[in-house]
Short mmCIF file of C-alpha atoms in Angstrom, two decimals:
data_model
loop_
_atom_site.label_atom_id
_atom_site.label_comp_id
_atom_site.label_asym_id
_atom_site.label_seq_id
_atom_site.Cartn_x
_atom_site.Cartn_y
_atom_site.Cartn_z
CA UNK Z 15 -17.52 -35.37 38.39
CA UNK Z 16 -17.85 -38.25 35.87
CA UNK Z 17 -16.87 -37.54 32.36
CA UNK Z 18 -18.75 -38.64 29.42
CA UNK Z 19 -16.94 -40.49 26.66
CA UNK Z 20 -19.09 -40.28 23.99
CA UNK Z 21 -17.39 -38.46 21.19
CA UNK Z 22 -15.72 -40.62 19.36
CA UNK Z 23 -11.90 -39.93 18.90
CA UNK Z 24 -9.92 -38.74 15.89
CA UNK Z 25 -8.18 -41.97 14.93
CA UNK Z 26 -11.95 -43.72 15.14
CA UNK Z 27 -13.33 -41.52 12.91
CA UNK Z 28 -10.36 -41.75 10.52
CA UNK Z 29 -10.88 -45.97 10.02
CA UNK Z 30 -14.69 -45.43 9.18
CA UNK Z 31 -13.96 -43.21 6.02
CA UNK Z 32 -14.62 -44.96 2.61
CA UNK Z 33 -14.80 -43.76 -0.89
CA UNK Z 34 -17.91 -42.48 -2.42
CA UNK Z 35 -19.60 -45.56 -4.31
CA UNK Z 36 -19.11 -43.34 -7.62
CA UNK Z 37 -15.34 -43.55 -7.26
CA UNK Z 38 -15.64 -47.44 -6.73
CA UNK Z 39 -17.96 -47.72 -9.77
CA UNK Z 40 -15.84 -45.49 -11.65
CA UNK Z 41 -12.80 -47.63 -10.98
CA UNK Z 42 -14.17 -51.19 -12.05
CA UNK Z 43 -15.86 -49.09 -15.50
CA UNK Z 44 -12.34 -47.90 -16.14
CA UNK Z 45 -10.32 -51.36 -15.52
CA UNK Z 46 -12.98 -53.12 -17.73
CA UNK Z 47 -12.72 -50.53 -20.46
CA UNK Z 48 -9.09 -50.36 -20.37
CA UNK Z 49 -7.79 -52.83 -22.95
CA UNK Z 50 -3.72 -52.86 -23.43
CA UNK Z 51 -2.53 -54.48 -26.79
CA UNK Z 52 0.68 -55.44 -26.93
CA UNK Z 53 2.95 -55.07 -29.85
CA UNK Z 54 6.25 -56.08 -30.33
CA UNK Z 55 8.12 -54.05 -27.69
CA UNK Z 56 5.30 -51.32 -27.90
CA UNK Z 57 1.98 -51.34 -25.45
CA UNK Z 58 -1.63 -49.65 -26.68
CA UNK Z 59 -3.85 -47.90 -24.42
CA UNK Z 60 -7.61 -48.39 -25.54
CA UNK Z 61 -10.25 -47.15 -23.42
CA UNK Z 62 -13.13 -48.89 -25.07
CA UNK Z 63 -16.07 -46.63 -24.09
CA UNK A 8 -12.81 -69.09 -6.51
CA UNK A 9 -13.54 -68.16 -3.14
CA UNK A 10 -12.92 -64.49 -3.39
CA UNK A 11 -13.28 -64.05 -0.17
CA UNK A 12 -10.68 -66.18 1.89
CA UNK A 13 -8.34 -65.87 -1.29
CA UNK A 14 -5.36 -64.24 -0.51
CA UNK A 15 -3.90 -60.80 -2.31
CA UNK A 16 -1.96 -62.81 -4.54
CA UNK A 17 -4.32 -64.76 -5.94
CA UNK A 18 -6.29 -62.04 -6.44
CA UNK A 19 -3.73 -60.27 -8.28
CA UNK A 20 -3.20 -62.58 -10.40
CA UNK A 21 -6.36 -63.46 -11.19
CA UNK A 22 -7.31 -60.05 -12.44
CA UNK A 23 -4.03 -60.63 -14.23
CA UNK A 24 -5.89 -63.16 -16.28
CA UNK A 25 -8.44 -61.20 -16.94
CA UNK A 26 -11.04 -61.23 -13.75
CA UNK A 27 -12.17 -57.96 -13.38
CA UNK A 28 -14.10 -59.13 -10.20
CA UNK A 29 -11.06 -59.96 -8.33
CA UNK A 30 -10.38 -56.33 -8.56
CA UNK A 31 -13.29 -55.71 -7.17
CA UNK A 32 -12.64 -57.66 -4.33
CA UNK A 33 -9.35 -56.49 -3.66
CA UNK A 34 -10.65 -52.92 -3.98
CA UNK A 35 -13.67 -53.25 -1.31
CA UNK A 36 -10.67 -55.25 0.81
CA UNK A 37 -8.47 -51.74 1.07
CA UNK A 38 -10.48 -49.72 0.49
CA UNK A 39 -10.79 -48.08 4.01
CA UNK A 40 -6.96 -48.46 4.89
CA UNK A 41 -5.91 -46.85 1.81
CA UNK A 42 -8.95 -44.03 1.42
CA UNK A 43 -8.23 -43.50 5.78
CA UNK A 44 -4.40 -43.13 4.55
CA UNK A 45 -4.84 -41.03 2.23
CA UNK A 46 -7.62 -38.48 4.13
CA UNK A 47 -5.26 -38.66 7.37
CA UNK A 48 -2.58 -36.63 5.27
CA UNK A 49 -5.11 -34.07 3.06
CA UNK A 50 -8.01 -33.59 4.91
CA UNK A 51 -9.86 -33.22 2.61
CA UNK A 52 -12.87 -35.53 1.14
CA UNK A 53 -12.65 -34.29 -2.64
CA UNK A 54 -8.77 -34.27 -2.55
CA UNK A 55 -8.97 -37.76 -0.83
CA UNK A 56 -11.04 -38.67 -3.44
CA UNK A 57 -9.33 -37.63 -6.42
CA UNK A 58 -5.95 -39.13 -5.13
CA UNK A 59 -7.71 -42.76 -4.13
CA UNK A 60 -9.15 -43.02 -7.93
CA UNK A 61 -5.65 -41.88 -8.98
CA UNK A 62 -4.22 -44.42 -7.02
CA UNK A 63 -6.32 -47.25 -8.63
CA UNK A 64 -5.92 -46.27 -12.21
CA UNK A 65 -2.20 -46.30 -11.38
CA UNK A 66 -2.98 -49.83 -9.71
CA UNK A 67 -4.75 -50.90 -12.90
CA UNK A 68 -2.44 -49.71 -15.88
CA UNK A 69 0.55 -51.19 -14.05
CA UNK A 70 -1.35 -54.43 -13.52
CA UNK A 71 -2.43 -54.88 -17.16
CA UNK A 72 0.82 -53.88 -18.71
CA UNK A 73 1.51 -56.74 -16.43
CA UNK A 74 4.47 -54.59 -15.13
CA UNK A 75 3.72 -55.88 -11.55
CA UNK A 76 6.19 -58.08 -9.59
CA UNK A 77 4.37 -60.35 -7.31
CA UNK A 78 5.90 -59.99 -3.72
CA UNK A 79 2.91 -60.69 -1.57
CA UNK A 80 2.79 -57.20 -0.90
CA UNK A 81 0.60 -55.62 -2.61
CA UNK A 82 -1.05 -53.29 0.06
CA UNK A 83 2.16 -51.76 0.86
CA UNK A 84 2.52 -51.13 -3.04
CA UNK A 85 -0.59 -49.41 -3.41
CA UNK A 86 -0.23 -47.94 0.17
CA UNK A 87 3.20 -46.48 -1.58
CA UNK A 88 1.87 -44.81 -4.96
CA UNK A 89 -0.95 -42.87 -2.51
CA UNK A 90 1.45 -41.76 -0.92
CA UNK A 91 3.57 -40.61 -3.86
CA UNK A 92 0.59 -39.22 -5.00
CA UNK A 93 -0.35 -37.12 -1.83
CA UNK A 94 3.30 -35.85 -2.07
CA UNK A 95 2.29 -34.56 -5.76
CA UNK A 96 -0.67 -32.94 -4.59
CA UNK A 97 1.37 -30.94 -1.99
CA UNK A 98 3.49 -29.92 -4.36
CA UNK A 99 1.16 -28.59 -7.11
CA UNK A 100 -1.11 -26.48 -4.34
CA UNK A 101 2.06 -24.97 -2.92
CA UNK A 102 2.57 -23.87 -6.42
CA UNK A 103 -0.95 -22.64 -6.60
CA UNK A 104 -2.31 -22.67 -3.29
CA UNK A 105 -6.03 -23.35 -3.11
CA UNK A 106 -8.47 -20.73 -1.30
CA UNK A 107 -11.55 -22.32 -0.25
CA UNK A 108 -14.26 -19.84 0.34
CA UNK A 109 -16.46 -20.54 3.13
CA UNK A 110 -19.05 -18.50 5.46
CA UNK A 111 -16.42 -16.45 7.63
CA UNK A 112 -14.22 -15.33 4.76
CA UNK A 113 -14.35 -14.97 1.29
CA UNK A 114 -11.23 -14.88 -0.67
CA UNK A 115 -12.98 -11.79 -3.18
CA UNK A 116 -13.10 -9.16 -0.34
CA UNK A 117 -9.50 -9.22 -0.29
CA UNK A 118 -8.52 -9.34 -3.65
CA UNK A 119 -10.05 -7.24 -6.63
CA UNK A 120 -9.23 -6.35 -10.02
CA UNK A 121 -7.94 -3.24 -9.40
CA UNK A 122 -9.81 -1.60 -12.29
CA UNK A 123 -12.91 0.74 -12.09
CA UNK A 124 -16.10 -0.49 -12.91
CA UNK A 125 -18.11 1.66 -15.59
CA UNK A 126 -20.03 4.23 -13.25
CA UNK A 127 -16.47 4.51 -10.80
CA UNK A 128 -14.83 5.16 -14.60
CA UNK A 129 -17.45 7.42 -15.82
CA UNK A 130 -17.23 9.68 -12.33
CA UNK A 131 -12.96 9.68 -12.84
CA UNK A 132 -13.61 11.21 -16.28
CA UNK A 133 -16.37 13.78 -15.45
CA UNK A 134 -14.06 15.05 -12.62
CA UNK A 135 -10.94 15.29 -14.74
CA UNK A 136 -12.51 17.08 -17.76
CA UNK A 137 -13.76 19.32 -14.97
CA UNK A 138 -10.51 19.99 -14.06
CA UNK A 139 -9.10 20.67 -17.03
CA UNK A 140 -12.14 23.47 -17.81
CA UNK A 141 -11.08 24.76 -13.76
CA UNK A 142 -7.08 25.02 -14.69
CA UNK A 143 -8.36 27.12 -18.04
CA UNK A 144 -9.35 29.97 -15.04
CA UNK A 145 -5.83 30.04 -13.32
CA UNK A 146 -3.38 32.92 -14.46
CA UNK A 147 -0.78 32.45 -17.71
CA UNK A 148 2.28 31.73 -15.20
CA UNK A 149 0.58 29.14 -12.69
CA UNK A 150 -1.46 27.53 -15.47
CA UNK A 151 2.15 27.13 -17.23
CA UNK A 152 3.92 25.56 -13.99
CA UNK A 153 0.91 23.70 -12.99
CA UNK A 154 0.64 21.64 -16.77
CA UNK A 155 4.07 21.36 -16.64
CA UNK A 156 4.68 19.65 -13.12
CA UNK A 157 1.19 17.63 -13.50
CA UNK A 158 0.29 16.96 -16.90
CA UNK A 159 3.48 16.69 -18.37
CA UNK A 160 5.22 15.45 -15.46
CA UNK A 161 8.26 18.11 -15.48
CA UNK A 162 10.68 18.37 -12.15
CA UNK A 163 10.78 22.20 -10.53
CA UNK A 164 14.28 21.88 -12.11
CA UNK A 165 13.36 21.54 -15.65
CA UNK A 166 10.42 23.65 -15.20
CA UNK A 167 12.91 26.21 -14.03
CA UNK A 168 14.95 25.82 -17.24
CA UNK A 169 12.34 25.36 -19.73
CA UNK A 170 10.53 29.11 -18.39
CA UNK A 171 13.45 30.87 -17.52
CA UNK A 172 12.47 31.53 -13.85
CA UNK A 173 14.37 30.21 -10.70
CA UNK A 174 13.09 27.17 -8.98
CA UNK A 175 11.70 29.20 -6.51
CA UNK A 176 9.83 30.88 -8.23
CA UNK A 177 8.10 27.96 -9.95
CA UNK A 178 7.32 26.53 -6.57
CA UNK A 179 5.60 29.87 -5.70
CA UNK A 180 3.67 29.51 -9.14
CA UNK A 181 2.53 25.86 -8.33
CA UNK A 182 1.57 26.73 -4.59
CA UNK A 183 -0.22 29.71 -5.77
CA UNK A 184 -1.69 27.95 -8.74
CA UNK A 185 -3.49 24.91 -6.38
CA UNK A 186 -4.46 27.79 -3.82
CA UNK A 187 -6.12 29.56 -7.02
CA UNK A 188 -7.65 26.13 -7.56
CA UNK A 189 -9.68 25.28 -4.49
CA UNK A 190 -10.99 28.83 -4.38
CA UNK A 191 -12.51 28.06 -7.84
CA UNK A 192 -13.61 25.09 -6.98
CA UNK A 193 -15.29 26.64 -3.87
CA UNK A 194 -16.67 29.53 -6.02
CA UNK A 195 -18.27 26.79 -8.57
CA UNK A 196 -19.60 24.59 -6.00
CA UNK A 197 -17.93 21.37 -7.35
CA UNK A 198 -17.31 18.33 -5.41
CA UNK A 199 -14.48 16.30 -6.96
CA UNK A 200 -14.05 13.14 -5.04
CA UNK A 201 -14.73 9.80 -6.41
#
């Protein structure tokens, strides 16, 4: 009897997964907001939002 | 630029200079290697989630501090503080393990608080005032035994001592005194369960 290979296997399934567009978004807010001063030997964190 | 054909380098250092779309590009570029990576070991989309944005703000605080030594591999970086991070998340749920409550089982009809709720309370001290006005009924001797073995929680032995009768006979008065006590209990009709 012929067997049908439809499903699609674990390992495909795995490669299709991406991150929610949110969590993309959220990630190029963050790097644009995050501003690092540099002083001296010290470094600043500002989160300019 | 041609963000496109540009390689991760170029990219890198790019944003370095202040492109913020050359992160972009570099994100959408991984983005399925590194999210796949990171779902492969959790299994879990939320978890998955959490640990790629993790990932990236790690990505982007080390790349502004400019703390990043170029080695043309920057995948393999990135690929290396997910999985740092999956090892963290391990480690925090197998100090507090995560129940997930879905259809079949739900994690709150196995545990409880353990405490009675106000009618359950109310029913505990009906019967136990009732039992003190029952006990009231019993003989001198057996009420004696009885308030010292239950209420004050008195061994046979010091029972013994403290009435002056031998142990066996204080056993007798206890026996007799809970036989006494479902008779009366029969005789008023009381139910005393909770």
């Amino acid at each position: 009897m012929k067997h049908l290979y439809t499903k699609t296997s674990k390992g495909e399934q795995l490669n299709k997964l991406n991150p929610k567009k949110e969590t993309l978004q959220f990630l190029l807010n963050y790097s644009k907001a995050l501003r690092i001063t540099k002083y001296k030997q010290l470094s600043f964190e500002t989160i300019l939002n | 630029m041609d963000y496109i054909k540009a390689t991760d380098a170029a990219l890198v250092q790019e944003y370095i200079q202040g492109n913020e779309n050359a992160l972009s590009t570099l994100i959408n570029r991984h983005q399925q290697r590194i999210y796949s990576f990171i779902y492969s070991k959790v299994f879990d989309k939320d978890v998955s989630e959490d640990v790629f944005q993790d990932t990236f703000i790690k990505v982007i605080n080390t790349l502004k501090r400019g703390k990043y030594n170029e080695e043309g591999k920057f995948l393999p970086w990135v690929m290396r503080i997910a999985h740092n991070l999956v090892i963290d998340h391990f480690r925090r749920n197998k100090r507090m393990p995560m129940f997930e409550n879905n259809g079949d089982f739900n994690i709150f009809s196995v545990l409880s608080d353990g405490d009675l709720n106000i009618e359950k309370q109310i029913i505990k001290d009906q019967i136990e005032s009732d039992v003190q006005e029952l006990i009231k009924e019993l003989p001198e001797d057996q009420l004696e035994v009885l308030t010292m073995r239950i209420y004050k929680d008195m061994s046979f032995k010091e029972i013994s001592e403290s009435t002056g009768v031998s142990i066996n006979t204080a056993l007798g008065r206890m026996r007799y005194a809970l036989i006494n006590l479902r008779k009366l209990i029969e005789k008023h009709n009381l139910i005393l369960t909770n």
